[in-house]
């Protein structure tokens, strides 16, 4: 998706004002759809994906985490994608600690998604712990 790659590096410039921020973030997530893993691993886009994740809503974060399911192990070992994954899972406590941000069922589903993502890594904890890119993922979890 060439258009996504073209505008993603400009996202930090657009997030400076609060006006239309949620619409911009929503549009970025829509453009990233089905390309989340590739964009997270792209050196030019990964930092922008992290920034967008920091402004994500509960639903957008949940959808992002669901979309990377099945690719967590390679993401954890990737120089760029590991930081994106760390940012995403680092946002989970923020949403779970807020009482009115989502229903109990939605929060439970987010935790189930998180645990499923952790299960993808469980067969390789020791190697991940010593991997130069994945070690911070293990610490974050």
PDB file of N, CA, C and O in Angstrom, residues 5 13-14 21 33 45 47 69-71 76 81 100 106 117 124 128 130 136-138:
ATOM      1  N   UNK A   5       2.539   4.226   3.009  1.00  0.00           N
ATOM      2  CA  UNK A   5       3.958   4.472   3.237  1.00  0.00           C
ATOM      3  C   UNK A   5       4.312   5.920   2.963  1.00  0.00           C
ATOM      4  O   UNK A   5       5.219   6.463   3.581  1.00  0.00           O
ATOM      5  N   UNK A  13       3.902  15.315  12.456  1.00  0.00           N
ATOM      6  CA  UNK A  13       3.678  16.738  12.206  1.00  0.00           C
ATOM      7  C   UNK A  13       2.209  17.105  12.347  1.00  0.00           C
ATOM      8  O   UNK A  13       1.867  18.192  12.792  1.00  0.00           O
ATOM      9  N   UNK A  14       1.336  16.194  11.974  1.00  0.00           N
ATOM     10  CA  UNK A  14      -0.109  16.455  12.013  1.00  0.00           C
ATOM     11  C   UNK A  14      -0.693  16.300  13.407  1.00  0.00           C
ATOM     12  O   UNK A  14      -1.759  16.824  13.689  1.00  0.00           O
ATOM     13  N   UNK A  21      -7.550  15.360  15.674  1.00  0.00           N
ATOM     14  CA  UNK A  21      -6.609  14.276  15.984  1.00  0.00           C
ATOM     15  C   UNK A  21      -7.283  12.904  15.925  1.00  0.00           C
ATOM     16  O   UNK A  21      -6.729  11.978  15.337  1.00  0.00           O
ATOM     17  N   UNK A  33      -4.907  -1.028   7.852  1.00  0.00           N
ATOM     18  CA  UNK A  33      -5.631  -2.298   7.946  1.00  0.00           C
ATOM     19  C   UNK A  33      -5.027  -3.342   7.013  1.00  0.00           C
ATOM     20  O   UNK A  33      -4.793  -3.085   5.840  1.00  0.00           O
ATOM     21  N   UNK A  45       8.368   3.711   8.897  1.00  0.00           N
ATOM     22  CA  UNK A  45       6.983   3.845   9.386  1.00  0.00           C
ATOM     23  C   UNK A  45       6.802   3.454  10.844  1.00  0.00           C
ATOM     24  O   UNK A  45       5.834   3.881  11.471  1.00  0.00           O
ATOM     25  N   UNK A  47       8.116   4.179  13.781  1.00  0.00           N
ATOM     26  CA  UNK A  47       7.990   5.233  14.797  1.00  0.00           C
ATOM     27  C   UNK A  47       6.647   5.944  14.688  1.00  0.00           C
ATOM     28  O   UNK A  47       6.043   6.315  15.705  1.00  0.00           O
ATOM     29  N   UNK A  69      -1.992 -10.810  15.628  1.00  0.00           N
ATOM     30  CA  UNK A  69      -2.021 -12.182  16.113  1.00  0.00           C
ATOM     31  C   UNK A  69      -1.455 -13.114  15.051  1.00  0.00           C
ATOM     32  O   UNK A  69      -1.770 -13.002  13.884  1.00  0.00           O
ATOM     33  N   UNK A  70      -0.595 -14.006  15.470  1.00  0.00           N
ATOM     34  CA  UNK A  70       0.042 -14.923  14.552  1.00  0.00           C
ATOM     35  C   UNK A  70       1.393 -14.446  14.064  1.00  0.00           C
ATOM     36  O   UNK A  70       2.147 -15.190  13.461  1.00  0.00           O
ATOM     37  N   UNK A  71       1.705 -13.180  14.336  1.00  0.00           N
ATOM     38  CA  UNK A  71       2.984 -12.615  13.882  1.00  0.00           C
ATOM     39  C   UNK A  71       3.797 -12.036  15.037  1.00  0.00           C
ATOM     40  O   UNK A  71       4.779 -11.334  14.804  1.00  0.00           O
ATOM     41  N   UNK A  76       8.474  -9.531  17.635  1.00  0.00           N
ATOM     42  CA  UNK A  76       9.291  -9.363  18.843  1.00  0.00           C
ATOM     43  C   UNK A  76      10.773  -9.384  18.517  1.00  0.00           C
ATOM     44  O   UNK A  76      11.572  -8.725  19.186  1.00  0.00           O
ATOM     45  N   UNK A  81       9.682  -3.510  14.593  1.00  0.00           N
ATOM     46  CA  UNK A  81       8.373  -4.012  15.020  1.00  0.00           C
ATOM     47  C   UNK A  81       8.327  -4.308  16.512  1.00  0.00           C
ATOM     48  O   UNK A  81       7.265  -4.191  17.137  1.00  0.00           O
ATOM     49  N   UNK A 100     -14.551   3.676  33.054  1.00  0.00           N
ATOM     50  CA  UNK A 100     -15.654   3.854  32.101  1.00  0.00           C
ATOM     51  C   UNK A 100     -15.226   3.845  30.641  1.00  0.00           C
ATOM     52  O   UNK A 100     -15.975   4.293  29.780  1.00  0.00           O
ATOM     53  N   UNK A 106     -15.612  -6.151  27.185  1.00  0.00           N
ATOM     54  CA  UNK A 106     -14.604  -5.677  26.230  1.00  0.00           C
ATOM     55  C   UNK A 106     -13.208  -5.728  26.842  1.00  0.00           C
ATOM     56  O   UNK A 106     -12.238  -6.112  26.179  1.00  0.00           O
ATOM     57  N   UNK A 117      -1.587 -13.534  22.649  1.00  0.00           N
ATOM     58  CA  UNK A 117      -0.342 -13.041  22.065  1.00  0.00           C
ATOM     59  C   UNK A 117       0.859 -13.537  22.867  1.00  0.00           C
ATOM     60  O   UNK A 117       1.883 -13.924  22.296  1.00  0.00           O
ATOM     61  N   UNK A 124       9.411 -19.872  23.464  1.00  0.00           N
ATOM     62  CA  UNK A 124      10.745 -19.341  23.185  1.00  0.00           C
ATOM     63  C   UNK A 124      11.180 -18.252  24.171  1.00  0.00           C
ATOM     64  O   UNK A 124      11.987 -17.398  23.840  1.00  0.00           O
ATOM     65  N   UNK A 128      14.060 -15.355  23.605  1.00  0.00           N
ATOM     66  CA  UNK A 128      13.566 -13.984  23.509  1.00  0.00           C
ATOM     67  C   UNK A 128      14.204 -13.094  24.568  1.00  0.00           C
ATOM     68  O   UNK A 128      14.517 -11.938  24.313  1.00  0.00           O
ATOM     69  N   UNK A 130      17.124 -13.216  25.720  1.00  0.00           N
ATOM     70  CA  UNK A 130      18.503 -12.871  25.358  1.00  0.00           C
ATOM     71  C   UNK A 130      18.623 -12.238  23.970  1.00  0.00           C
ATOM     72  O   UNK A 130      19.707 -11.834  23.560  1.00  0.00           O
ATOM     73  N   UNK A 136      13.252  -6.498  25.506  1.00  0.00           N
ATOM     74  CA  UNK A 136      12.390  -5.473  26.122  1.00  0.00           C
ATOM     75  C   UNK A 136      10.917  -5.866  26.057  1.00  0.00           C
ATOM     76  O   UNK A 136      10.126  -5.413  26.869  1.00  0.00           O
ATOM     77  N   UNK A 137      10.554  -6.714  25.103  1.00  0.00           N
ATOM     78  CA  UNK A 137       9.174  -7.229  25.056  1.00  0.00           C
ATOM     79  C   UNK A 137       8.919  -8.121  26.268  1.00  0.00           C
ATOM     80  O   UNK A 137       7.886  -8.010  26.926  1.00  0.00           O
ATOM     81  N   UNK A 138       9.862  -9.001  26.541  1.00  0.00           N
ATOM     82  CA  UNK A 138       9.735  -9.900  27.702  1.00  0.00           C
ATOM     83  C   UNK A 138       9.621  -9.085  28.980  1.00  0.00           C
ATOM     84  O   UNK A 138       8.766  -9.370  29.828  1.00  0.00           O
TER      85      UNK A 138
END
